[in-house]
Structure formats: C-alpha cells, structure tokens
Short mmCIF file of N, CA and C in Angstrom, two decimals:
data_model
loop_
_atom_site.label_atom_id
_atom_site.label_comp_id
_atom_site.label_asym_id
_atom_site.label_seq_id
_atom_site.Cartn_x
_atom_site.Cartn_y
_atom_site.Cartn_z
N MET A 1 20.92 10.81 10.23
CA MET A 1 21.08 9.79 9.21
C MET A 1 20.64 8.42 9.72
N LYS A 2 20.97 8.11 11.00
CA LYS A 2 20.56 6.82 11.56
C LYS A 2 19.06 6.72 11.64
N LYS A 3 18.38 7.85 12.00
CA LYS A 3 16.93 7.85 12.11
C LYS A 3 16.29 7.57 10.75
N LEU A 4 16.81 8.19 9.69
CA LEU A 4 16.28 7.97 8.34
C LEU A 4 16.44 6.51 7.95
N ALA A 5 17.58 5.93 8.21
CA ALA A 5 17.82 4.52 7.88
C ALA A 5 16.88 3.63 8.68
N ARG A 6 16.64 3.95 9.96
CA ARG A 6 15.72 3.16 10.78
C ARG A 6 14.31 3.24 10.24
N ASN A 7 13.84 4.45 9.85
CA ASN A 7 12.51 4.61 9.28
C ASN A 7 12.36 3.80 7.99
N GLN A 8 13.38 3.80 7.15
CA GLN A 8 13.32 3.02 5.92
C GLN A 8 13.28 1.53 6.23
N GLY A 9 14.00 1.11 7.26
CA GLY A 9 13.98 -0.30 7.66
C GLY A 9 12.61 -0.70 8.19
N VAL A 10 11.98 0.17 8.98
CA VAL A 10 10.64 -0.09 9.49
C VAL A 10 9.67 -0.20 8.33
N GLN A 11 9.74 0.73 7.37
CA GLN A 11 8.85 0.72 6.22
C GLN A 11 9.05 -0.55 5.39
N ALA A 12 10.29 -0.93 5.17
CA ALA A 12 10.58 -2.11 4.37
C ALA A 12 10.06 -3.37 5.07
N GLY A 13 10.26 -3.48 6.37
CA GLY A 13 9.77 -4.64 7.13
C GLY A 13 8.27 -4.73 7.10
N PHE A 14 7.60 -3.60 7.27
CA PHE A 14 6.14 -3.57 7.22
C PHE A 14 5.65 -3.94 5.83
N ALA A 15 6.27 -3.37 4.81
CA ALA A 15 5.86 -3.65 3.44
C ALA A 15 5.98 -5.14 3.14
N LEU A 16 7.05 -5.77 3.60
CA LEU A 16 7.23 -7.20 3.41
C LEU A 16 6.10 -7.97 4.08
N SER A 17 5.74 -7.58 5.30
CA SER A 17 4.65 -8.22 6.03
C SER A 17 3.34 -8.11 5.25
N ALA A 18 3.07 -6.92 4.71
CA ALA A 18 1.83 -6.69 3.97
C ALA A 18 1.80 -7.52 2.68
N VAL A 19 2.91 -7.56 1.98
CA VAL A 19 2.96 -8.32 0.73
C VAL A 19 2.80 -9.81 1.00
N LEU A 20 3.39 -10.31 2.08
CA LEU A 20 3.23 -11.72 2.43
C LEU A 20 1.77 -12.02 2.78
N ALA A 21 1.09 -11.09 3.45
CA ALA A 21 -0.33 -11.28 3.75
C ALA A 21 -1.13 -11.31 2.46
N LEU A 22 -0.79 -10.42 1.51
CA LEU A 22 -1.48 -10.40 0.22
C LEU A 22 -1.26 -11.71 -0.51
N ALA A 23 -0.05 -12.21 -0.49
CA ALA A 23 0.25 -13.48 -1.16
C ALA A 23 -0.55 -14.61 -0.51
N GLY A 24 -0.67 -14.58 0.81
CA GLY A 24 -1.44 -15.59 1.51
C GLY A 24 -2.90 -15.54 1.13
N CYS A 25 -3.44 -14.33 0.96
CA CYS A 25 -4.86 -14.19 0.58
C CYS A 25 -5.08 -14.78 -0.80
N ALA A 26 -4.20 -14.48 -1.74
CA ALA A 26 -4.36 -15.00 -3.10
C ALA A 26 -4.25 -16.52 -3.09
N THR A 27 -3.30 -17.05 -2.33
CA THR A 27 -3.13 -18.50 -2.25
C THR A 27 -4.34 -19.15 -1.62
N ASN A 28 -4.84 -18.57 -0.50
CA ASN A 28 -6.02 -19.13 0.15
C ASN A 28 -7.23 -19.12 -0.76
N ALA A 29 -7.41 -18.03 -1.52
CA ALA A 29 -8.56 -17.94 -2.41
C ALA A 29 -8.49 -19.04 -3.47
N VAL A 30 -7.30 -19.27 -4.01
CA VAL A 30 -7.15 -20.31 -5.03
C VAL A 30 -7.37 -21.68 -4.41
N ASN A 31 -6.77 -21.93 -3.24
CA ASN A 31 -6.91 -23.23 -2.59
C ASN A 31 -8.35 -23.53 -2.20
N GLU A 32 -9.10 -22.48 -1.83
CA GLU A 32 -10.48 -22.68 -1.41
C GLU A 32 -11.44 -22.71 -2.59
N GLY A 33 -10.91 -22.55 -3.82
CA GLY A 33 -11.76 -22.56 -5.00
C GLY A 33 -12.63 -21.32 -5.12
N GLU A 34 -12.21 -20.21 -4.49
CA GLU A 34 -13.01 -18.99 -4.52
C GLU A 34 -12.43 -17.96 -5.46
N ALA A 35 -11.57 -18.37 -6.35
CA ALA A 35 -10.99 -17.42 -7.29
C ALA A 35 -11.10 -18.01 -8.69
N GLY A 36 -10.99 -17.11 -9.66
CA GLY A 36 -11.02 -17.56 -11.05
C GLY A 36 -9.73 -18.27 -11.39
N SER A 37 -9.60 -18.69 -12.63
CA SER A 37 -8.41 -19.43 -13.05
C SER A 37 -7.16 -18.58 -12.98
N SER A 38 -7.32 -17.24 -12.94
CA SER A 38 -6.16 -16.35 -12.85
C SER A 38 -5.63 -16.25 -11.43
N GLY A 39 -6.36 -16.79 -10.43
CA GLY A 39 -5.94 -16.65 -9.06
C GLY A 39 -6.50 -15.39 -8.43
N ARG A 40 -7.36 -14.68 -9.16
CA ARG A 40 -7.93 -13.42 -8.70
C ARG A 40 -9.12 -13.68 -7.80
N ALA A 41 -9.14 -13.04 -6.64
CA ALA A 41 -10.31 -13.13 -5.77
C ALA A 41 -11.45 -12.41 -6.46
N THR A 42 -12.64 -12.99 -6.45
CA THR A 42 -13.74 -12.40 -7.20
C THR A 42 -14.93 -12.08 -6.30
N GLY A 43 -15.75 -11.13 -6.75
CA GLY A 43 -17.02 -10.81 -6.13
C GLY A 43 -16.94 -10.56 -4.64
N ALA A 44 -17.83 -11.22 -3.90
CA ALA A 44 -17.92 -11.04 -2.45
C ALA A 44 -16.61 -11.41 -1.77
N HIS A 45 -15.91 -12.42 -2.32
CA HIS A 45 -14.64 -12.83 -1.70
C HIS A 45 -13.61 -11.71 -1.77
N ALA A 46 -13.57 -10.95 -2.87
CA ALA A 46 -12.62 -9.84 -2.98
C ALA A 46 -12.91 -8.81 -1.90
N LYS A 47 -14.21 -8.49 -1.67
CA LYS A 47 -14.57 -7.52 -0.64
C LYS A 47 -14.19 -8.04 0.74
N GLN A 48 -14.46 -9.32 0.98
CA GLN A 48 -14.12 -9.92 2.27
C GLN A 48 -12.60 -9.90 2.45
N THR A 49 -11.87 -10.23 1.41
CA THR A 49 -10.41 -10.25 1.48
C THR A 49 -9.87 -8.87 1.82
N CYS A 50 -10.40 -7.82 1.19
CA CYS A 50 -9.94 -6.47 1.47
C CYS A 50 -10.22 -6.11 2.93
N GLY A 51 -11.41 -6.42 3.40
CA GLY A 51 -11.76 -6.11 4.78
C GLY A 51 -10.94 -6.88 5.79
N SER A 52 -10.65 -8.14 5.48
CA SER A 52 -9.92 -8.97 6.43
C SER A 52 -8.40 -8.87 6.26
N LEU A 53 -7.95 -8.34 5.13
CA LEU A 53 -6.51 -8.22 4.89
C LEU A 53 -5.85 -7.37 5.96
N ALA A 54 -6.48 -6.27 6.33
CA ALA A 54 -5.91 -5.38 7.34
C ALA A 54 -5.71 -6.13 8.66
N GLU A 55 -6.62 -7.05 8.96
CA GLU A 55 -6.52 -7.82 10.20
C GLU A 55 -5.38 -8.85 10.12
N GLN A 56 -5.02 -9.27 8.92
CA GLN A 56 -3.99 -10.29 8.75
C GLN A 56 -2.58 -9.71 8.77
N ILE A 57 -2.45 -8.42 8.56
CA ILE A 57 -1.14 -7.78 8.54
C ILE A 57 -0.70 -7.55 9.98
N ALA A 58 0.31 -8.27 10.40
CA ALA A 58 0.80 -8.16 11.77
C ALA A 58 2.20 -7.55 11.74
N TYR A 59 2.33 -6.42 12.40
CA TYR A 59 3.63 -5.78 12.50
C TYR A 59 3.62 -4.93 13.77
N PRO A 60 4.71 -4.91 14.52
CA PRO A 60 4.74 -4.13 15.77
C PRO A 60 4.44 -2.65 15.51
N ASN A 61 3.65 -2.06 16.39
CA ASN A 61 3.31 -0.63 16.34
C ASN A 61 2.60 -0.22 15.06
N LEU A 62 1.78 -1.10 14.51
CA LEU A 62 1.00 -0.83 13.30
C LEU A 62 -0.41 -0.41 13.69
N LYS A 63 -0.91 0.62 13.05
CA LYS A 63 -2.29 1.07 13.26
C LYS A 63 -2.94 1.24 11.88
N ILE A 64 -3.94 0.41 11.57
CA ILE A 64 -4.67 0.52 10.31
C ILE A 64 -5.85 1.46 10.56
N THR A 65 -5.98 2.49 9.73
CA THR A 65 -7.09 3.44 9.89
C THR A 65 -8.23 3.18 8.91
N SER A 66 -7.94 2.56 7.77
CA SER A 66 -9.01 2.25 6.82
C SER A 66 -8.57 1.17 5.83
N ALA A 67 -9.55 0.43 5.34
CA ALA A 67 -9.33 -0.57 4.29
C ALA A 67 -10.58 -0.54 3.42
N LYS A 68 -10.40 -0.26 2.12
CA LYS A 68 -11.54 -0.07 1.24
C LYS A 68 -11.27 -0.70 -0.13
N LEU A 69 -12.24 -1.41 -0.65
CA LEU A 69 -12.14 -1.97 -1.99
C LEU A 69 -12.57 -0.92 -3.01
N VAL A 70 -11.75 -0.70 -4.03
CA VAL A 70 -12.04 0.25 -5.10
C VAL A 70 -12.30 -0.56 -6.37
N ALA A 71 -13.43 -0.33 -7.01
CA ALA A 71 -13.80 -1.07 -8.22
C ALA A 71 -12.93 -0.67 -9.41
N SER A 72 -12.78 -1.55 -10.35
CA SER A 72 -12.03 -1.29 -11.58
C SER A 72 -12.64 -0.08 -12.30
N GLY A 73 -11.79 0.87 -12.69
CA GLY A 73 -12.22 2.05 -13.41
C GLY A 73 -12.82 3.15 -12.56
N GLU A 74 -12.96 2.92 -11.25
CA GLU A 74 -13.58 3.92 -10.37
C GLU A 74 -12.69 5.14 -10.17
N GLU A 75 -11.38 4.96 -10.21
CA GLU A 75 -10.46 6.08 -10.04
C GLU A 75 -9.72 6.36 -11.33
N LYS A 76 -9.39 7.63 -11.51
CA LYS A 76 -8.64 8.09 -12.69
C LYS A 76 -7.40 8.84 -12.23
N ARG A 77 -6.34 8.79 -13.04
CA ARG A 77 -5.12 9.53 -12.77
C ARG A 77 -4.79 10.35 -14.01
N PRO A 78 -4.29 11.58 -13.83
CA PRO A 78 -3.95 12.43 -14.98
C PRO A 78 -2.94 11.73 -15.90
N GLY A 79 -3.23 11.69 -17.18
CA GLY A 79 -2.33 11.12 -18.18
C GLY A 79 -2.36 9.61 -18.29
N ILE A 80 -3.01 8.92 -17.36
CA ILE A 80 -3.04 7.46 -17.37
C ILE A 80 -4.24 7.01 -18.19
N VAL A 81 -3.97 6.32 -19.29
CA VAL A 81 -5.06 5.86 -20.15
C VAL A 81 -5.50 4.44 -19.80
N ASP A 82 -4.60 3.65 -19.21
CA ASP A 82 -4.97 2.30 -18.79
C ASP A 82 -5.97 2.38 -17.63
N THR A 83 -6.89 1.45 -17.59
CA THR A 83 -7.89 1.41 -16.52
C THR A 83 -7.21 1.02 -15.21
N ILE A 84 -7.49 1.80 -14.16
CA ILE A 84 -7.00 1.45 -12.82
C ILE A 84 -7.80 0.22 -12.39
N PRO A 85 -7.13 -0.89 -12.09
CA PRO A 85 -7.84 -2.13 -11.77
C PRO A 85 -8.47 -2.13 -10.38
N GLU A 86 -9.31 -3.11 -10.12
CA GLU A 86 -9.88 -3.30 -8.79
C GLU A 86 -8.73 -3.52 -7.81
N HIS A 87 -8.81 -2.84 -6.66
CA HIS A 87 -7.75 -2.95 -5.67
C HIS A 87 -8.25 -2.57 -4.28
N CYS A 88 -7.49 -2.97 -3.29
CA CYS A 88 -7.77 -2.65 -1.90
C CYS A 88 -6.83 -1.52 -1.48
N VAL A 89 -7.39 -0.47 -0.89
CA VAL A 89 -6.59 0.64 -0.38
C VAL A 89 -6.55 0.51 1.14
N ILE A 90 -5.36 0.38 1.69
CA ILE A 90 -5.18 0.30 3.14
C ILE A 90 -4.34 1.50 3.57
N LYS A 91 -4.86 2.23 4.57
CA LYS A 91 -4.15 3.39 5.10
C LYS A 91 -3.91 3.19 6.59
N GLY A 92 -2.82 3.79 7.07
CA GLY A 92 -2.53 3.67 8.48
C GLY A 92 -1.24 4.36 8.86
N SER A 93 -0.72 3.95 10.02
CA SER A 93 0.52 4.53 10.51
C SER A 93 1.35 3.47 11.21
N LEU A 94 2.63 3.75 11.30
CA LEU A 94 3.61 2.88 11.95
C LEU A 94 4.38 3.68 12.98
N ASN A 95 4.79 2.98 14.04
CA ASN A 95 5.72 3.55 15.02
C ASN A 95 5.24 4.87 15.60
N GLU A 96 3.96 4.93 15.99
CA GLU A 96 3.43 6.13 16.63
C GLU A 96 4.13 6.34 17.96
N ARG A 97 4.53 7.59 18.24
CA ARG A 97 5.29 7.86 19.45
C ARG A 97 5.22 9.34 19.82
N ILE A 98 5.56 9.64 21.04
CA ILE A 98 5.68 11.02 21.53
C ILE A 98 7.17 11.34 21.60
N SER A 99 7.56 12.44 20.98
CA SER A 99 8.97 12.82 20.96
C SER A 99 9.41 13.32 22.34
N PRO A 100 10.55 12.82 22.83
CA PRO A 100 11.07 13.33 24.11
C PRO A 100 11.65 14.73 23.95
N VAL A 101 11.86 15.16 22.71
CA VAL A 101 12.45 16.47 22.45
C VAL A 101 11.41 17.59 22.49
N ASP A 102 10.32 17.43 21.71
CA ASP A 102 9.32 18.51 21.63
C ASP A 102 7.95 18.12 22.17
N GLY A 103 7.78 16.86 22.60
CA GLY A 103 6.51 16.42 23.18
C GLY A 103 5.40 16.21 22.17
N LYS A 104 5.70 16.32 20.88
CA LYS A 104 4.69 16.15 19.83
C LYS A 104 4.57 14.68 19.44
N GLN A 105 3.43 14.34 18.88
CA GLN A 105 3.18 12.96 18.43
C GLN A 105 3.66 12.81 16.98
N TYR A 106 4.38 11.71 16.73
CA TYR A 106 4.90 11.42 15.39
C TYR A 106 4.56 9.98 15.01
N ALA A 107 4.51 9.72 13.72
CA ALA A 107 4.30 8.38 13.18
C ALA A 107 4.67 8.39 11.70
N ILE A 108 4.87 7.21 11.14
CA ILE A 108 5.11 7.08 9.70
C ILE A 108 3.75 6.77 9.08
N GLY A 109 3.22 7.71 8.30
CA GLY A 109 1.94 7.49 7.61
C GLY A 109 2.18 6.70 6.33
N PHE A 110 1.23 5.84 5.97
CA PHE A 110 1.39 5.06 4.74
C PHE A 110 0.05 4.83 4.05
N GLU A 111 0.14 4.53 2.77
CA GLU A 111 -1.00 4.07 1.98
C GLU A 111 -0.51 2.92 1.11
N MET A 112 -1.28 1.84 1.08
CA MET A 112 -0.99 0.70 0.21
C MET A 112 -2.16 0.49 -0.72
N ARG A 113 -1.87 0.13 -1.95
CA ARG A 113 -2.89 -0.26 -2.92
C ARG A 113 -2.51 -1.66 -3.38
N LEU A 114 -3.40 -2.61 -3.11
CA LEU A 114 -3.14 -4.01 -3.37
C LEU A 114 -4.15 -4.51 -4.40
N PRO A 115 -3.70 -4.75 -5.65
CA PRO A 115 -4.64 -5.18 -6.69
C PRO A 115 -5.17 -6.59 -6.43
N THR A 116 -6.45 -6.80 -6.74
CA THR A 116 -7.01 -8.13 -6.55
C THR A 116 -6.45 -9.09 -7.60
N GLN A 117 -5.94 -8.56 -8.70
CA GLN A 117 -5.26 -9.39 -9.69
C GLN A 117 -3.77 -9.01 -9.64
N TRP A 118 -3.10 -9.54 -8.62
CA TRP A 118 -1.72 -9.17 -8.31
C TRP A 118 -0.74 -9.95 -9.16
N ASN A 119 0.30 -9.28 -9.66
CA ASN A 119 1.32 -9.94 -10.48
C ASN A 119 2.42 -10.58 -9.64
N GLY A 120 2.31 -10.49 -8.31
CA GLY A 120 3.31 -11.09 -7.43
C GLY A 120 4.51 -10.20 -7.17
N ARG A 121 4.45 -8.96 -7.66
CA ARG A 121 5.57 -8.04 -7.50
C ARG A 121 5.17 -6.83 -6.66
N PHE A 122 6.18 -6.13 -6.14
CA PHE A 122 5.98 -5.02 -5.21
C PHE A 122 6.65 -3.77 -5.75
N PHE A 123 5.99 -2.61 -5.61
CA PHE A 123 6.52 -1.32 -6.06
C PHE A 123 6.54 -0.38 -4.86
N TYR A 124 7.74 0.03 -4.42
CA TYR A 124 7.84 1.02 -3.35
C TYR A 124 7.91 2.39 -4.00
N GLN A 125 6.90 3.21 -3.75
CA GLN A 125 6.82 4.54 -4.36
C GLN A 125 7.54 5.54 -3.47
N ALA A 126 8.75 5.90 -3.84
CA ALA A 126 9.52 6.88 -3.07
C ALA A 126 8.97 8.28 -3.36
N ASN A 127 9.24 9.21 -2.46
CA ASN A 127 8.69 10.55 -2.60
C ASN A 127 9.57 11.52 -3.38
N GLY A 128 10.76 11.10 -3.73
CA GLY A 128 11.62 11.97 -4.55
C GLY A 128 11.89 13.32 -3.92
N GLY A 129 12.15 13.36 -2.62
CA GLY A 129 12.44 14.62 -1.94
C GLY A 129 11.19 15.33 -1.44
N LEU A 130 10.03 14.71 -1.57
CA LEU A 130 8.78 15.33 -1.13
C LEU A 130 8.21 14.66 0.11
N ASP A 131 9.09 14.16 1.00
CA ASP A 131 8.62 13.56 2.25
C ASP A 131 7.84 14.60 3.03
N GLY A 132 6.90 14.12 3.82
CA GLY A 132 6.05 15.02 4.58
C GLY A 132 4.64 15.04 4.01
N ILE A 133 4.47 14.49 2.83
CA ILE A 133 3.16 14.40 2.19
C ILE A 133 2.92 12.93 1.86
N LEU A 134 1.73 12.47 2.19
CA LEU A 134 1.37 11.10 1.86
C LEU A 134 0.72 11.10 0.48
N HIS A 135 1.49 10.73 -0.52
CA HIS A 135 1.00 10.70 -1.90
C HIS A 135 0.21 9.41 -2.14
N PRO A 136 -0.84 9.46 -2.95
CA PRO A 136 -1.59 8.23 -3.27
C PRO A 136 -0.66 7.19 -3.89
N ALA A 137 -0.77 5.96 -3.45
CA ALA A 137 0.13 4.88 -3.87
C ALA A 137 -0.34 4.23 -5.16
N PHE A 138 -0.09 4.90 -6.28
CA PHE A 138 -0.44 4.35 -7.58
C PHE A 138 0.77 3.79 -8.31
N GLY A 139 1.98 4.09 -7.80
CA GLY A 139 3.19 3.62 -8.47
C GLY A 139 3.45 4.41 -9.74
N ASP A 140 3.24 5.73 -9.64
CA ASP A 140 3.46 6.58 -10.81
C ASP A 140 4.91 6.51 -11.27
N ILE A 141 5.06 6.43 -12.56
CA ILE A 141 6.38 6.37 -13.18
C ILE A 141 6.57 7.70 -13.89
N LEU A 142 7.54 8.48 -13.44
CA LEU A 142 7.69 9.84 -13.95
C LEU A 142 8.46 9.89 -15.26
N GLY A 143 8.22 10.94 -16.01
CA GLY A 143 8.97 11.22 -17.23
C GLY A 143 8.39 10.57 -18.47
N GLY A 144 8.46 11.30 -19.56
CA GLY A 144 8.08 10.75 -20.86
C GLY A 144 6.59 10.57 -21.09
N GLY A 145 5.76 11.20 -20.28
CA GLY A 145 4.32 11.08 -20.47
C GLY A 145 3.81 9.66 -20.34
N PRO A 146 3.98 9.04 -19.16
CA PRO A 146 3.56 7.65 -18.99
C PRO A 146 2.05 7.47 -19.20
N ARG A 147 1.68 6.34 -19.75
CA ARG A 147 0.27 6.04 -20.00
C ARG A 147 -0.27 5.01 -19.01
N SER A 148 0.62 4.52 -18.14
CA SER A 148 0.21 3.55 -17.12
C SER A 148 1.03 3.80 -15.86
N ASN A 149 0.79 3.00 -14.85
CA ASN A 149 1.57 3.11 -13.62
C ASN A 149 1.72 1.71 -13.02
N GLY A 150 2.38 1.62 -11.87
CA GLY A 150 2.62 0.32 -11.25
C GLY A 150 1.34 -0.44 -10.95
N LEU A 151 0.32 0.25 -10.44
CA LEU A 151 -0.93 -0.42 -10.09
C LEU A 151 -1.62 -1.00 -11.33
N THR A 152 -1.63 -0.25 -12.43
CA THR A 152 -2.27 -0.77 -13.65
C THR A 152 -1.54 -1.99 -14.20
N LYS A 153 -0.28 -2.13 -13.83
CA LYS A 153 0.51 -3.29 -14.28
C LYS A 153 0.45 -4.44 -13.28
N GLY A 154 -0.36 -4.31 -12.21
CA GLY A 154 -0.57 -5.39 -11.27
C GLY A 154 0.33 -5.41 -10.05
N PHE A 155 1.15 -4.36 -9.86
CA PHE A 155 2.03 -4.29 -8.71
C PHE A 155 1.26 -3.92 -7.45
N ALA A 156 1.65 -4.48 -6.29
CA ALA A 156 1.23 -3.97 -5.00
C ALA A 156 2.09 -2.75 -4.75
N VAL A 157 1.49 -1.61 -4.39
CA VAL A 157 2.22 -0.34 -4.27
C VAL A 157 2.05 0.21 -2.86
N ILE A 158 3.15 0.73 -2.30
CA ILE A 158 3.09 1.42 -1.00
C ILE A 158 3.76 2.78 -1.12
N SER A 159 3.19 3.76 -0.42
CA SER A 159 3.73 5.11 -0.35
C SER A 159 3.72 5.51 1.11
N SER A 160 4.62 6.39 1.50
CA SER A 160 4.62 6.87 2.90
C SER A 160 5.05 8.32 2.95
N ASP A 161 4.82 8.94 4.10
CA ASP A 161 5.30 10.30 4.32
C ASP A 161 6.68 10.29 4.98
N ALA A 162 7.24 9.10 5.17
CA ALA A 162 8.56 8.89 5.79
C ALA A 162 8.60 9.42 7.23
N GLY A 163 7.44 9.56 7.86
CA GLY A 163 7.39 10.00 9.24
C GLY A 163 7.49 11.50 9.41
N HIS A 164 7.33 12.25 8.33
CA HIS A 164 7.45 13.71 8.37
C HIS A 164 6.13 14.36 7.98
N ALA A 165 5.12 14.29 8.86
CA ALA A 165 3.81 14.89 8.53
C ALA A 165 3.91 16.40 8.58
#
C-alpha cells in the first residue's frame, strides 16, 4: 500500500512539473508576441515549443523518450466526433530502478498530451483497474456514449502504467 501511494505521489509531482512547464510555454509565447490573441502557440513556434517542452520539464529520475507535435484532426478516437486538436505528445518514464528482490528493471511509464490551445486545466487519466498498460492519454470519459474527451476540451492529459509494465 505504501508503494502504491509513493508511485501516485511521484506521478502527481511530475504531472505538476509538466503542467507548470506548459503554462510557462504559453506565457512565454504570449509575452514574446509569438502567439495569437487566444494565447495559442502557432506555426513554427508550436513545433519548437513541443520539441523544447521536454527539455523544460525538470523532475528527478525523469527520462523523456519522445516528444512529437500532432496536427489538428490527425488522430481519431472511436465514438469521438469532436476534432482532436493540435497537441504535443510526450512519452517517457519515471523512477527507473533495478529491484533488489528480483533484479528486474522497473519504471513508471507515462504519456502526456498537451494541447497547444490549453484551457489551463489538467486531467489525470486513471486506469480504472487496468494498470500495467500505458493507455493513450486522451482523457476519455466513460459511459453514455461520449462525443468528446478531455483533450478535445483543451485539458492537458496524462496517463501512466502506474509502474506495472
């Protein structure tokens, strides 16, 4: 139980660090006059922001494996009719370690999707008992045949495998 609580604390701390970096990027883009009136990073700046965002996220034992800008409408989700907006997908791991018990390597895998037109809010996508699988971080809202998700509503979304690959 203590290990689960520690993993959740690590994930929450990392997520806060990532969201603060995202907020800084949006603020810098607006201050530098490189964003539209909505505060959205545009064109080449959005691509640069996605590429450099991973470098700005500082957290102990963090390993970023990829950062990629996805264009608006490029991805589709079953049942989602709203257009998936332009966003940055960052994947990586936290707290990589070798277990003293079995000698195997463990880490908390994660995926973040950070919309370039961010609403300033954060959505933590829990696995609902399906830890061990890294689900795409779209902020899916279950039940009732949803037509949108957290990402389409402008939320920054994170998903993890909770350290159980």
